[in-house]
CSV table of C-alpha atoms in Angstrom, one decimal:
chain,number,residue,atom,x,y,z
A,187,UNK,CA,0.0,0.0,0.0
A,188,UNK,CA,1.4,3.5,-0.9
A,189,UNK,CA,0.5,6.6,1.0
A,190,UNK,CA,0.6,9.7,-1.2
A,191,UNK,CA,0.3,12.4,1.3
A,192,UNK,CA,1.4,15.5,-0.8
A,193,UNK,CA,-1.6,16.3,-3.1
A,194,UNK,CA,0.7,18.3,-5.4
A,195,UNK,CA,2.3,15.1,-6.6
A,196,UNK,CA,-1.2,13.8,-7.8
A,197,UNK,CA,-1.9,16.9,-10.1
A,198,UNK,CA,-1.1,15.0,-13.2
A,199,UNK,CA,-0.9,16.0,-16.8
A,200,UNK,CA,-3.2,13.2,-18.1
A,201,UNK,CA,-5.9,13.7,-20.8
A,202,UNK,CA,-4.1,16.4,-22.9
A,203,UNK,CA,-3.6,14.2,-26.1
A,204,UNK,CA,-5.7,15.0,-29.0
A,205,UNK,CA,-7.6,11.7,-28.7
A,206,UNK,CA,-8.6,12.6,-25.2
A,207,UNK,CA,-9.8,16.0,-26.4
A,208,UNK,CA,-11.9,14.3,-29.0
A,209,UNK,CA,-13.5,11.9,-26.4
A,210,UNK,CA,-14.3,14.8,-24.2
A,211,UNK,CA,-16.0,16.7,-27.0
A,212,UNK,CA,-18.1,13.7,-27.7
A,213,UNK,CA,-19.2,13.5,-24.2
A,214,UNK,CA,-20.1,17.1,-24.1
A,215,UNK,CA,-22.1,17.2,-27.3
A,216,UNK,CA,-23.6,13.5,-27.5
A,217,UNK,CA,-24.0,11.9,-24.2
A,218,UNK,CA,-26.3,14.1,-22.3
A,219,UNK,CA,-28.9,14.0,-25.1
A,220,UNK,CA,-28.7,10.4,-25.9
A,221,UNK,CA,-27.4,8.3,-23.1
A,222,UNK,CA,-29.1,7.4,-19.8
A,223,UNK,CA,-26.7,8.7,-17.0
A,224,UNK,CA,-25.5,6.1,-14.6
A,225,UNK,CA,-24.6,2.8,-16.1
A,226,UNK,CA,-27.4,0.9,-17.7
A,227,UNK,CA,-29.3,-2.3,-17.1
A,228,UNK,CA,-26.9,-4.5,-19.1
A,229,UNK,CA,-23.0,-4.7,-18.4
A,230,UNK,CA,-21.2,-1.6,-19.8
A,231,UNK,CA,-19.1,-2.6,-22.8
A,232,UNK,CA,-15.4,-1.7,-22.5
A,233,UNK,CA,-14.4,1.1,-24.9
A,234,UNK,CA,-10.9,1.1,-26.5
A,235,UNK,CA,-8.9,4.3,-26.0
A,236,UNK,CA,-6.0,5.6,-28.2
A,237,UNK,CA,-2.8,4.2,-28.2
A,238,UNK,CA,-1.4,7.5,-26.9
A,239,UNK,CA,-3.9,7.5,-24.0
A,240,UNK,CA,-2.8,3.9,-23.1
A,241,UNK,CA,0.9,5.0,-23.3
A,242,UNK,CA,0.1,8.1,-21.1
A,243,UNK,CA,-1.6,5.7,-18.4
A,244,UNK,CA,1.3,3.4,-18.3
A,245,UNK,CA,3.8,6.1,-18.2
A,246,UNK,CA,1.9,7.9,-15.3
A,247,UNK,CA,1.9,4.6,-13.2
A,248,UNK,CA,5.6,4.1,-13.9
A,249,UNK,CA,6.3,7.7,-12.8
A,250,UNK,CA,4.2,7.2,-9.6
A,251,UNK,CA,1.7,9.9,-10.7
A,252,UNK,CA,-1.3,7.6,-10.5
A,253,UNK,CA,-1.5,4.2,-8.6
A,254,UNK,CA,-0.9,1.0,-10.4
A,255,UNK,CA,-3.8,-1.2,-11.7
A,256,UNK,CA,-5.9,-1.9,-8.6
A,257,UNK,CA,-3.3,-0.5,-6.3
A,258,UNK,CA,-4.9,1.4,-3.3
A,259,UNK,CA,-3.7,4.8,-2.1
A,260,UNK,CA,-5.0,7.2,0.3
A,261,UNK,CA,-4.2,10.2,2.6
A,262,UNK,CA,-2.8,9.8,5.9
A,263,UNK,CA,-6.0,10.5,7.7
A,264,UNK,CA,-7.9,7.6,5.9
A,265,UNK,CA,-7.6,3.9,6.9
A,266,UNK,CA,-8.9,1.1,4.7
A,267,UNK,CA,-10.5,-1.4,7.1
A,268,UNK,CA,-12.3,-3.9,5.0
A,269,UNK,CA,-13.4,-5.0,1.5
A,270,UNK,CA,-16.0,-7.6,0.8
A,271,UNK,CA,-16.1,-8.6,-2.9
A,272,UNK,CA,-19.2,-9.4,-4.9
A,273,UNK,CA,-20.7,-12.9,-4.3
A,274,UNK,CA,-24.0,-14.2,-5.4
A,275,UNK,CA,-24.9,-10.7,-7.2
A,276,UNK,CA,-22.6,-10.2,-10.2
A,277,UNK,CA,-24.2,-7.1,-11.3
A,278,UNK,CA,-23.4,-3.3,-11.0
A,279,UNK,CA,-23.2,-2.3,-7.4
A,280,UNK,CA,-25.3,0.9,-6.6
A,281,UNK,CA,-26.7,2.7,-3.7
A,282,UNK,CA,-26.5,2.2,0.0
A,283,UNK,CA,-28.9,2.5,3.1
A,284,UNK,CA,-28.4,1.8,6.9
A,285,UNK,CA,-30.2,0.8,9.8
A,286,UNK,CA,-29.0,-0.2,13.2
A,287,UNK,CA,-26.1,-2.7,12.8
A,288,UNK,CA,-26.9,-3.3,9.1
A,289,UNK,CA,-26.1,-1.8,5.7
A,290,UNK,CA,-28.1,-2.6,2.8
A,291,UNK,CA,-26.3,-2.5,-0.7
A,292,UNK,CA,-28.1,-2.1,-3.9
A,293,UNK,CA,-27.1,-4.1,-7.0
A,294,UNK,CA,-28.5,-4.3,-10.4
A,295,UNK,CA,-29.3,-8.0,-9.7
A,296,UNK,CA,-30.9,-7.2,-6.3
A,297,UNK,CA,-29.5,-6.1,-3.0
A,298,UNK,CA,-27.3,-7.4,-0.3
A,299,UNK,CA,-27.6,-7.1,3.6
A,300,UNK,CA,-24.4,-6.7,5.7
A,301,UNK,CA,-23.8,-6.9,9.4
A,302,UNK,CA,-21.4,-4.0,10.2
A,303,UNK,CA,-21.3,-4.2,14.0
A,304,UNK,CA,-17.8,-5.0,13.5
A,305,UNK,CA,-16.9,-2.6,10.8
A,306,UNK,CA,-13.4,-4.2,10.3
A,307,UNK,CA,-15.1,-7.4,9.5
A,308,UNK,CA,-18.6,-7.0,7.9
A,309,UNK,CA,-20.7,-10.3,7.3
A,310,UNK,CA,-23.2,-11.0,4.7
A,311,UNK,CA,-26.6,-11.9,6.2
A,312,UNK,CA,-28.7,-11.9,3.0
A,313,UNK,CA,-28.6,-11.7,-0.7
A,314,UNK,CA,-31.8,-11.1,-2.6
A,315,UNK,CA,-31.8,-11.7,-6.3
A,316,UNK,CA,-34.4,-9.4,-7.8
A,317,UNK,CA,-32.9,-8.0,-11.2
A,318,UNK,CA,-33.7,-4.4,-12.4
A,319,UNK,CA,-31.6,-1.3,-12.7
A,320,UNK,CA,-30.9,0.7,-10.7
A,321,UNK,CA,-32.1,-1.1,-7.5
A,322,UNK,CA,-31.7,2.2,-5.7
A,323,UNK,CA,-32.2,1.2,-2.0
A,324,UNK,CA,-33.7,2.8,1.2
A,325,UNK,CA,-35.2,1.7,4.4
A,326,UNK,CA,-37.5,2.9,6.9
A,327,UNK,CA,-38.7,0.7,9.8
A,328,UNK,CA,-39.5,-2.7,8.7
A,329,UNK,CA,-39.7,-1.7,5.1
A,330,UNK,CA,-37.1,-1.6,2.3
A,331,UNK,CA,-37.8,0.1,-1.0
A,332,UNK,CA,-36.1,-0.7,-4.2
A,333,UNK,CA,-36.2,1.2,-7.5
A,334,UNK,CA,-36.6,-0.5,-10.9
A,335,UNK,CA,-35.6,1.6,-13.9
A,336,UNK,CA,-35.5,-1.0,-16.5
A,337,UNK,CA,-38.3,-2.6,-18.7
A,338,UNK,CA,-39.4,-5.9,-17.1
A,339,UNK,CA,-41.8,-8.7,-18.3
A,340,UNK,CA,-43.6,-8.2,-14.8
A,341,UNK,CA,-43.2,-6.8,-11.2
A,342,UNK,CA,-41.9,-10.1,-9.9
A,343,UNK,CA,-38.2,-10.8,-8.9
A,344,UNK,CA,-38.3,-13.5,-11.6
A,345,UNK,CA,-38.9,-11.1,-14.4
A,346,UNK,CA,-36.9,-10.7,-17.5
A,347,UNK,CA,-36.1,-7.7,-19.7
A,348,UNK,CA,-38.7,-6.7,-22.1
A,349,UNK,CA,-38.9,-3.8,-24.6
A,350,UNK,CA,-40.1,-0.5,-23.3
A,351,UNK,CA,-42.5,-0.3,-26.2
A,352,UNK,CA,-44.5,-3.3,-24.8
A,353,UNK,CA,-47.6,-2.1,-22.9
A,354,UNK,CA,-47.4,-5.0,-20.6
A,355,UNK,CA,-43.8,-4.0,-19.4
A,356,UNK,CA,-43.3,-3.0,-15.9
A,357,UNK,CA,-41.1,-0.5,-14.0
A,358,UNK,CA,-41.4,1.1,-10.7
A,359,UNK,CA,-41.1,0.6,-6.9
A,360,UNK,CA,-40.7,-2.6,-4.9
A,361,UNK,CA,-41.4,-3.0,-1.4
A,362,UNK,CA,-39.9,-5.6,1.0
A,363,UNK,CA,-40.6,-6.6,4.7
A,364,UNK,CA,-37.0,-6.6,6.4
A,365,UNK,CA,-38.3,-7.4,10.0
A,366,UNK,CA,-36.1,-10.5,9.6
A,367,UNK,CA,-32.8,-9.2,8.1
A,368,UNK,CA,-31.7,-12.7,7.2
A,369,UNK,CA,-34.9,-13.2,5.1
A,370,UNK,CA,-36.3,-10.1,3.3
A,371,UNK,CA,-39.8,-10.9,1.9
A,372,UNK,CA,-41.3,-9.0,-1.2
A,373,UNK,CA,-44.6,-7.6,-0.2
A,374,UNK,CA,-45.6,-5.0,-2.9
A,375,UNK,CA,-45.0,-3.2,-6.2
A,376,UNK,CA,-46.2,0.0,-7.7
A,377,UNK,CA,-45.7,0.8,-11.2
A,378,UNK,CA,-44.7,4.4,-12.0
A,379,UNK,CA,-44.3,6.6,-15.2
A,380,UNK,CA,-41.0,6.0,-16.7
A,381,UNK,CA,-40.0,3.7,-14.0
A,382,UNK,CA,-38.0,4.7,-10.9
A,383,UNK,CA,-34.5,5.7,-11.6
A,384,UNK,CA,-34.0,6.9,-8.0
A,385,UNK,CA,-36.4,7.6,-5.0
A,386,UNK,CA,-36.3,9.5,-1.9
A,387,UNK,CA,-38.4,8.9,1.3
A,388,UNK,CA,-40.5,11.4,3.3
A,389,UNK,CA,-41.3,9.1,6.4
A,390,UNK,CA,-44.0,9.8,8.8
A,391,UNK,CA,-45.4,7.8,11.7
A,392,UNK,CA,-48.2,6.0,10.0
A,393,UNK,CA,-47.2,6.3,6.2
A,394,UNK,CA,-43.9,6.6,4.2
A,395,UNK,CA,-44.1,8.9,1.2
A,396,UNK,CA,-41.8,8.2,-1.8
A,397,UNK,CA,-40.8,10.9,-4.2
A,398,UNK,CA,-39.9,8.7,-7.5
A,399,UNK,CA,-37.5,10.4,-9.9
A,400,UNK,CA,-37.6,9.3,-13.5
A,401,UNK,CA,-37.1,10.7,-16.9
A,402,UNK,CA,-36.4,10.3,-20.8
A,403,UNK,CA,-40.1,9.9,-22.0
A,404,UNK,CA,-40.7,8.9,-25.5
A,405,UNK,CA,-43.9,8.8,-27.6
A,406,UNK,CA,-43.1,5.1,-28.5
A,407,UNK,CA,-43.1,4.1,-24.8
A,408,UNK,CA,-46.9,3.5,-23.5
A,409,UNK,CA,-45.9,4.0,-19.9
A,410,UNK,CA,-43.6,6.8,-20.3
A,411,UNK,CA,-45.2,9.6,-22.4
A,412,UNK,CA,-44.0,13.1,-22.9
A,413,UNK,CA,-44.1,15.6,-21.6
A,414,UNK,CA,-43.0,14.0,-18.2
A,415,UNK,CA,-41.6,16.9,-16.3
A,416,UNK,CA,-42.6,15.7,-12.7
A,417,UNK,CA,-42.3,13.2,-10.0
A,418,UNK,CA,-44.5,10.4,-8.8
A,419,UNK,CA,-45.5,10.5,-5.3
A,420,UNK,CA,-46.2,7.1,-3.5
A,421,UNK,CA,-48.0,6.6,-0.2
A,422,UNK,CA,-47.1,3.5,1.7
A,423,UNK,CA,-49.2,2.7,4.9
A,424,UNK,CA,-46.6,1.1,7.3
A,425,UNK,CA,-49.3,-1.3,8.7
A,426,UNK,CA,-50.5,-2.3,5.2
A,427,UNK,CA,-47.7,-1.9,2.7
A,428,UNK,CA,-49.6,-4.0,0.1
A,429,UNK,CA,-51.9,-0.9,-0.3
A,430,UNK,CA,-49.0,1.2,-1.5
A,431,UNK,CA,-50.1,3.6,-4.4
A,432,UNK,CA,-49.4,6.6,-6.4
A,433,UNK,CA,-51.3,9.6,-4.8
A,434,UNK,CA,-50.1,12.5,-7.1
A,435,UNK,CA,-47.8,13.5,-10.0
A,436,UNK,CA,-46.7,17.0,-9.4
A,437,UNK,CA,-45.4,18.7,-12.6
A,438,UNK,CA,-42.2,20.5,-11.4
A,439,UNK,CA,-41.6,22.2,-14.9
A,440,UNK,CA,-44.9,23.4,-16.2
A,441,UNK,CA,-44.9,24.6,-19.8
A,442,UNK,CA,-46.8,24.4,-23.0
A,443,UNK,CA,-46.1,22.0,-25.8
A,444,UNK,CA,-44.9,18.4,-26.0
A,445,UNK,CA,-41.5,19.4,-24.3
A,446,UNK,CA,-42.7,20.9,-21.1
A,447,UNK,CA,-41.2,24.0,-19.4
A,448,UNK,CA,-37.6,22.6,-18.2
A,449,UNK,CA,-34.2,23.3,-19.7
A,450,UNK,CA,-34.6,22.8,-23.5
A,451,UNK,CA,-31.0,21.3,-23.8
A,452,UNK,CA,-29.3,21.4,-27.1
A,453,UNK,CA,-29.3,23.2,-29.6
A,454,UNK,CA,-30.6,26.1,-27.3
A,455,UNK,CA,-28.0,25.1,-24.6
A,456,UNK,CA,-25.2,22.8,-26.2
A,457,UNK,CA,-24.0,20.2,-24.2
A,458,UNK,CA,-26.6,20.3,-21.5
A,459,UNK,CA,-29.3,17.8,-20.8
A,460,UNK,CA,-32.8,18.6,-21.8
A,461,UNK,CA,-35.0,18.4,-18.6
A,462,UNK,CA,-37.7,15.7,-18.8
A,463,UNK,CA,-37.9,14.8,-15.2
A,464,UNK,CA,-35.5,14.6,-12.2
A,465,UNK,CA,-32.6,12.3,-11.5
A,466,UNK,CA,-32.6,12.5,-7.8
A,467,UNK,CA,-34.1,14.4,-4.9
A,468,UNK,CA,-32.8,15.0,-1.5
A,469,UNK,CA,-35.3,15.8,1.3
A,470,UNK,CA,-34.4,17.8,4.5
A,471,UNK,CA,-37.6,16.8,6.4
A,472,UNK,CA,-36.6,19.0,9.6
A,473,UNK,CA,-36.7,22.1,7.4
A,474,UNK,CA,-39.7,21.0,5.1
A,475,UNK,CA,-37.3,21.3,2.2
A,476,UNK,CA,-36.2,19.4,-0.8
A,477,UNK,CA,-33.6,20.0,-3.5
A,478,UNK,CA,-34.1,18.5,-6.9
A,479,UNK,CA,-31.2,17.6,-9.4
A,480,UNK,CA,-33.2,17.5,-12.6
A,481,UNK,CA,-30.9,16.9,-15.5
A,482,UNK,CA,-30.9,20.5,-16.9
A,483,UNK,CA,-32.1,22.3,-13.7
A,484,UNK,CA,-31.4,22.4,-9.9
A,485,UNK,CA,-34.5,23.2,-7.8
A,486,UNK,CA,-35.6,23.9,-4.3
A,487,UNK,CA,-38.9,22.8,-3.0
A,488,UNK,CA,-41.1,23.1,0.0
A,489,UNK,CA,-42.4,19.7,1.3
A,490,UNK,CA,-44.7,21.2,4.0
A,491,UNK,CA,-47.4,19.1,2.4
A,492,UNK,CA,-45.5,15.9,1.5
A,493,UNK,CA,-48.1,14.9,-1.0
A,494,UNK,CA,-47.9,17.9,-2.9
A,495,UNK,CA,-44.3,19.4,-3.0
A,496,UNK,CA,-43.9,22.7,-4.9
A,497,UNK,CA,-41.0,24.3,-6.5
A,498,UNK,CA,-39.9,27.6,-4.8
A,499,UNK,CA,-36.7,28.3,-6.9
A,500,UNK,CA,-34.9,27.1,-10.0
A,501,UNK,CA,-31.5,27.5,-11.4
A,502,UNK,CA,-29.5,26.5,-14.5
A,503,UNK,CA,-25.9,26.4,-15.3
A,504,UNK,CA,-25.5,26.2,-19.0
A,505,UNK,CA,-21.8,26.8,-18.9
A,506,UNK,CA,-20.4,24.1,-16.8
A,507,UNK,CA,-23.2,21.6,-15.8
A,508,UNK,CA,-24.1,18.9,-18.4
A,509,UNK,CA,-26.5,16.9,-16.0
A,510,UNK,CA,-27.7,17.9,-12.7
A,511,UNK,CA,-27.4,14.6,-10.8
A,512,UNK,CA,-27.8,14.9,-7.1
A,513,UNK,CA,-28.1,17.3,-4.0
A,514,UNK,CA,-26.9,17.6,-0.5
A,515,UNK,CA,-27.9,20.1,2.1
A,516,UNK,CA,-25.6,21.2,4.9
A,517,UNK,CA,-26.9,20.9,8.5
A,518,UNK,CA,-28.0,24.7,8.8
A,519,UNK,CA,-29.9,24.5,5.4
A,520,UNK,CA,-28.3,27.4,3.9
A,521,UNK,CA,-26.3,25.7,1.4
A,522,UNK,CA,-26.9,23.0,-1.3
A,523,UNK,CA,-24.3,21.0,-3.1
A,524,UNK,CA,-25.3,20.0,-6.6
A,525,UNK,CA,-23.3,17.4,-8.6
A,526,UNK,CA,-22.9,17.4,-12.3
A,527,UNK,CA,-22.5,13.9,-13.8
A,528,UNK,CA,-20.8,14.8,-16.9
A,529,UNK,CA,-20.6,11.9,-19.4
A,530,UNK,CA,-23.3,10.0,-17.5
A,531,UNK,CA,-20.9,8.2,-15.2
A,532,UNK,CA,-19.1,6.2,-17.8
A,533,UNK,CA,-16.7,9.0,-19.1
A,534,UNK,CA,-13.2,9.8,-18.2
A,535,UNK,CA,-13.7,13.6,-17.1
A,536,UNK,CA,-11.3,14.0,-14.4
A,537,UNK,CA,-8.5,15.1,-16.4
A,538,UNK,CA,-6.8,18.2,-17.5
A,539,UNK,CA,-8.7,18.5,-20.8
A,540,UNK,CA,-12.0,18.6,-18.9
A,541,UNK,CA,-10.7,21.1,-16.2
A,542,UNK,CA,-11.8,21.9,-12.7
A,543,UNK,CA,-15.3,23.1,-13.4
A,544,UNK,CA,-17.0,20.4,-15.4
A,545,UNK,CA,-18.1,17.0,-13.9
A,546,UNK,CA,-17.9,19.0,-10.6
A,547,UNK,CA,-19.7,20.0,-7.6
A,548,UNK,CA,-21.6,23.2,-7.6
A,549,UNK,CA,-22.0,25.0,-4.3
A,550,UNK,CA,-24.9,27.1,-3.8
A,551,UNK,CA,-26.0,29.3,-0.9
A,552,UNK,CA,-29.7,29.5,0.1
A,553,UNK,CA,-30.6,33.1,0.8
A,554,UNK,CA,-33.9,34.5,1.9
A,555,UNK,CA,-36.8,33.1,4.0
A,556,UNK,CA,-39.8,31.0,3.4
A,557,UNK,CA,-41.0,30.4,-0.1
A,558,UNK,CA,-38.8,33.4,-1.2
A,559,UNK,CA,-35.7,31.6,-0.6
A,560,UNK,CA,-33.2,31.5,-3.6
A,561,UNK,CA,-30.2,29.4,-4.8
A,562,UNK,CA,-27.1,31.6,-5.3
A,563,UNK,CA,-24.0,30.0,-6.9
A,564,UNK,CA,-20.8,30.4,-5.0
A,565,UNK,CA,-18.1,28.0,-6.4
A,566,UNK,CA,-17.2,24.7,-7.9
A,567,UNK,CA,-15.3,21.7,-6.3
A,568,UNK,CA,-13.6,18.9,-8.0
A,569,UNK,CA,-11.0,16.4,-6.9
A,570,UNK,CA,-7.5,17.6,-7.5
A,571,UNK,CA,-6.1,14.3,-8.7
A,572,UNK,CA,-6.3,13.8,-12.4
A,573,UNK,CA,-7.3,10.3,-13.6
A,574,UNK,CA,-6.3,8.2,-16.5
A,575,UNK,CA,-8.4,8.2,-19.7
A,576,UNK,CA,-9.3,4.6,-18.9
A,577,UNK,CA,-11.0,5.7,-15.7
A,578,UNK,CA,-14.6,6.6,-15.6
A,579,UNK,CA,-14.5,9.6,-13.0
A,580,UNK,CA,-17.1,12.2,-12.3
A,581,UNK,CA,-18.8,13.7,-9.2
A,582,UNK,CA,-21.3,11.2,-7.6
A,583,UNK,CA,-23.2,10.2,-4.5
A,584,UNK,CA,-22.0,11.4,-0.9
A,585,UNK,CA,-23.1,12.5,2.5
A,586,UNK,CA,-22.5,15.0,5.2
A,587,UNK,CA,-19.9,14.1,7.9
A,588,UNK,CA,-21.8,15.5,10.9
A,589,UNK,CA,-19.5,18.3,12.4
A,590,UNK,CA,-21.0,21.1,14.4
A,591,UNK,CA,-20.1,24.6,12.9
A,592,UNK,CA,-18.4,22.9,9.7
A,593,UNK,CA,-19.8,21.6,6.5
A,594,UNK,CA,-17.7,18.7,5.5
A,595,UNK,CA,-18.9,16.0,3.0
A,596,UNK,CA,-17.7,12.6,1.9
A,597,UNK,CA,-18.1,11.8,-1.7
A,598,UNK,CA,-17.9,9.0,-4.4
A,599,UNK,CA,-16.1,9.8,-7.7
A,600,UNK,CA,-16.3,6.4,-9.5
A,601,UNK,CA,-12.7,5.5,-10.3
A,602,UNK,CA,-11.7,8.8,-8.9
A,603,UNK,CA,-12.2,7.2,-5.6
A,604,UNK,CA,-13.5,8.7,-2.5
A,605,UNK,CA,-12.9,12.4,-1.4
A,606,UNK,CA,-13.6,14.1,1.9
A,607,UNK,CA,-13.8,17.8,1.5
A,608,UNK,CA,-14.7,21.0,3.4
A,609,UNK,CA,-17.2,23.6,2.1
A,610,UNK,CA,-17.6,25.6,5.3
A,611,UNK,CA,-16.5,28.5,3.1
A,612,UNK,CA,-18.7,28.0,0.1
A,613,UNK,CA,-16.6,30.2,-2.0
A,614,UNK,CA,-13.3,28.3,-1.3
A,615,UNK,CA,-14.0,24.5,-0.7
A,616,UNK,CA,-11.0,22.3,-0.2
A,617,UNK,CA,-10.2,18.6,0.0
A,618,UNK,CA,-8.9,17.3,3.4
A,619,UNK,CA,-8.7,13.5,2.6
A,620,UNK,CA,-9.1,10.8,-0.1
A,621,UNK,CA,-8.9,7.1,-1.0
A,622,UNK,CA,-8.6,5.6,-4.5
A,623,UNK,CA,-7.6,2.6,-6.5
A,624,UNK,CA,-5.6,2.5,-9.6
A,625,UNK,CA,-7.4,2.0,-12.9
A,626,UNK,CA,-9.1,-1.3,-13.6
A,627,UNK,CA,-7.2,-1.3,-16.9
A,628,UNK,CA,-4.7,0.7,-18.8
A,629,UNK,CA,-6.0,-0.1,-22.4
A,630,UNK,CA,-9.8,0.3,-22.3
A,631,UNK,CA,-12.3,2.8,-20.7
A,632,UNK,CA,-14.0,0.5,-18.3
A,633,UNK,CA,-16.9,1.3,-15.8
A,634,UNK,CA,-16.0,0.8,-12.1
A,635,UNK,CA,-15.2,2.6,-8.9
A,636,UNK,CA,-17.3,4.0,-5.9
A,637,UNK,CA,-20.9,4.5,-6.8
A,638,UNK,CA,-21.8,5.6,-3.2
A,639,UNK,CA,-19.7,6.8,-0.3
A,640,UNK,CA,-21.5,7.6,2.9
A,641,UNK,CA,-20.7,8.5,6.6
A,642,UNK,CA,-22.6,6.1,9.1
A,643,UNK,CA,-21.9,6.2,12.9
A,644,UNK,CA,-18.2,6.8,12.9
A,645,UNK,CA,-17.2,5.1,9.5
A,646,UNK,CA,-17.3,5.7,5.7
A,647,UNK,CA,-18.9,3.1,3.7
A,648,UNK,CA,-18.7,2.6,-0.2
A,649,UNK,CA,-20.3,0.5,-2.7
A,650,UNK,CA,-17.7,0.0,-5.4
A,651,UNK,CA,-19.2,-1.0,-8.8
A,652,UNK,CA,-16.6,-3.6,-9.5
A,653,UNK,CA,-14.7,-4.3,-6.3
A,654,UNK,CA,-17.4,-4.7,-3.7
A,655,UNK,CA,-18.2,-3.2,-0.2
A,656,UNK,CA,-15.4,-1.0,1.3
A,657,UNK,CA,-15.2,0.2,4.9
A,658,UNK,CA,-13.0,3.2,5.7
A,659,UNK,CA,-12.2,5.1,8.9
A,660,UNK,CA,-11.2,8.9,8.9
A,661,UNK,CA,-9.2,10.0,11.8
A,662,UNK,CA,-8.7,13.9,11.7
A,663,UNK,CA,-9.3,16.7,14.2
A,664,UNK,CA,-11.7,18.3,11.8
A,665,UNK,CA,-14.0,15.3,11.4
A,666,UNK,CA,-13.4,13.4,14.8
A,667,UNK,CA,-16.5,15.1,16.5
A,668,UNK,CA,-18.8,13.3,14.1
A,669,UNK,CA,-17.9,10.0,15.8
A,670,UNK,CA,-20.3,10.9,18.7
A,671,UNK,CA,-23.2,11.5,16.5
A,672,UNK,CA,-25.1,8.1,16.3
A,673,UNK,CA,-28.1,7.4,14.1
A,674,UNK,CA,-30.7,4.5,14.3
A,675,UNK,CA,-31.2,4.7,10.5
A,676,UNK,CA,-29.8,6.6,7.5
A,677,UNK,CA,-31.0,7.1,3.8
A,678,UNK,CA,-28.7,9.8,2.6
A,679,UNK,CA,-31.4,11.3,0.3
A,680,UNK,CA,-33.5,11.7,3.4
A,681,UNK,CA,-31.1,13.9,5.2
A,682,UNK,CA,-31.6,13.8,9.0
A,683,UNK,CA,-31.3,16.6,11.5
A,684,UNK,CA,-28.0,15.2,12.9
A,685,UNK,CA,-28.1,17.2,16.2
A,686,UNK,CA,-31.6,17.1,17.1
């Protein structure tokens, strides 16, 4: 294991070849309009890169500028405690949720339950086969919720792929009873328009509301007709989850015509995704707020009435943001971090050719009060370590590290690894720790790396697309106070009030 403690040694001059620039141009112009961000239902095909890019990667490894293939490097304040490889579920690893001593790890083939009572030695207690991308996962009480965003023959866990043009095809939300963590039981399914790419919970005592994000309608898809431009709201009675049903479909981007009222994308805004729905929503229930990352738009919503959320502000960045992917509030609810998933999660965008402002985080202050609050841009943050052109790398899922008086976040960057960074000064964010592996290959652009990296009860947990489940420990005076914060449950897209 190599420790690279001086970040200056990692500011590499990779990605400056003409071939790399051509790849970047293709990502900026084609990917947002035609590709579904985040790896798809089928395994991602490897993509050959130019001979010069291959030579650059090998030279960078030889010079010690990037870690070797599969080699692990990290800052001094990060310790790698454990890795649990994939087992019965060979698909793409996706999101994470937590409850008590358990972690729930999504996978395109189903989900896996870990006992993390000993973070240095997690144990698998269940693996549930239930195919359907993305299998975004969250939990509340005795219920687990799973997103299906691929066209299936039916709603069962025995379903097979089926064309989206088939009216009988199914996509949506699945509900499991997890009162016995060793034996989850499938109890309900709710079909939603355009499926469920991600979902966010608004849990109440008797009911759990689910905000379902989906997008990319098409006139040829019977269950995903344009304009879409909204979210499905599902109500799940805790005592009768089999009665779960869609109770509303609020249109967040009203507008006349077949395209609705969101960002029009290209050619009006070249390189920017057309808004046809939301990718992800984060709710801050203690403040009755939600932030939506909606393809070409970022939005702030009031959720005082959870069945009928309403947009109170909307922003665009048609210069540096290609695809608004996810959102994170700070504890005081006066900032939001939005991520830009340039290249759909399968592109090599952490290089000098792309630069520091694309495929990055955008930090926004929330100013004003009540329904007059506004999102005001302050700065961008991107990891300072350039990656090889064979490594998919872009801003992805992360969470707060709960420290009073500071805004610190841990975040996944696919093959860029995991970054711990401070945005207390929203105009001047800075990285304070990192963990990453070397490239999966040095001759092809292959999808891998950390999908989600979240802080939970003293440790960082990561679900690596290819390598499995990782546990990290951060020891730093700036983050150590967070170890005193203990939560009974964590769904990162339902941000808790850590200090209530």
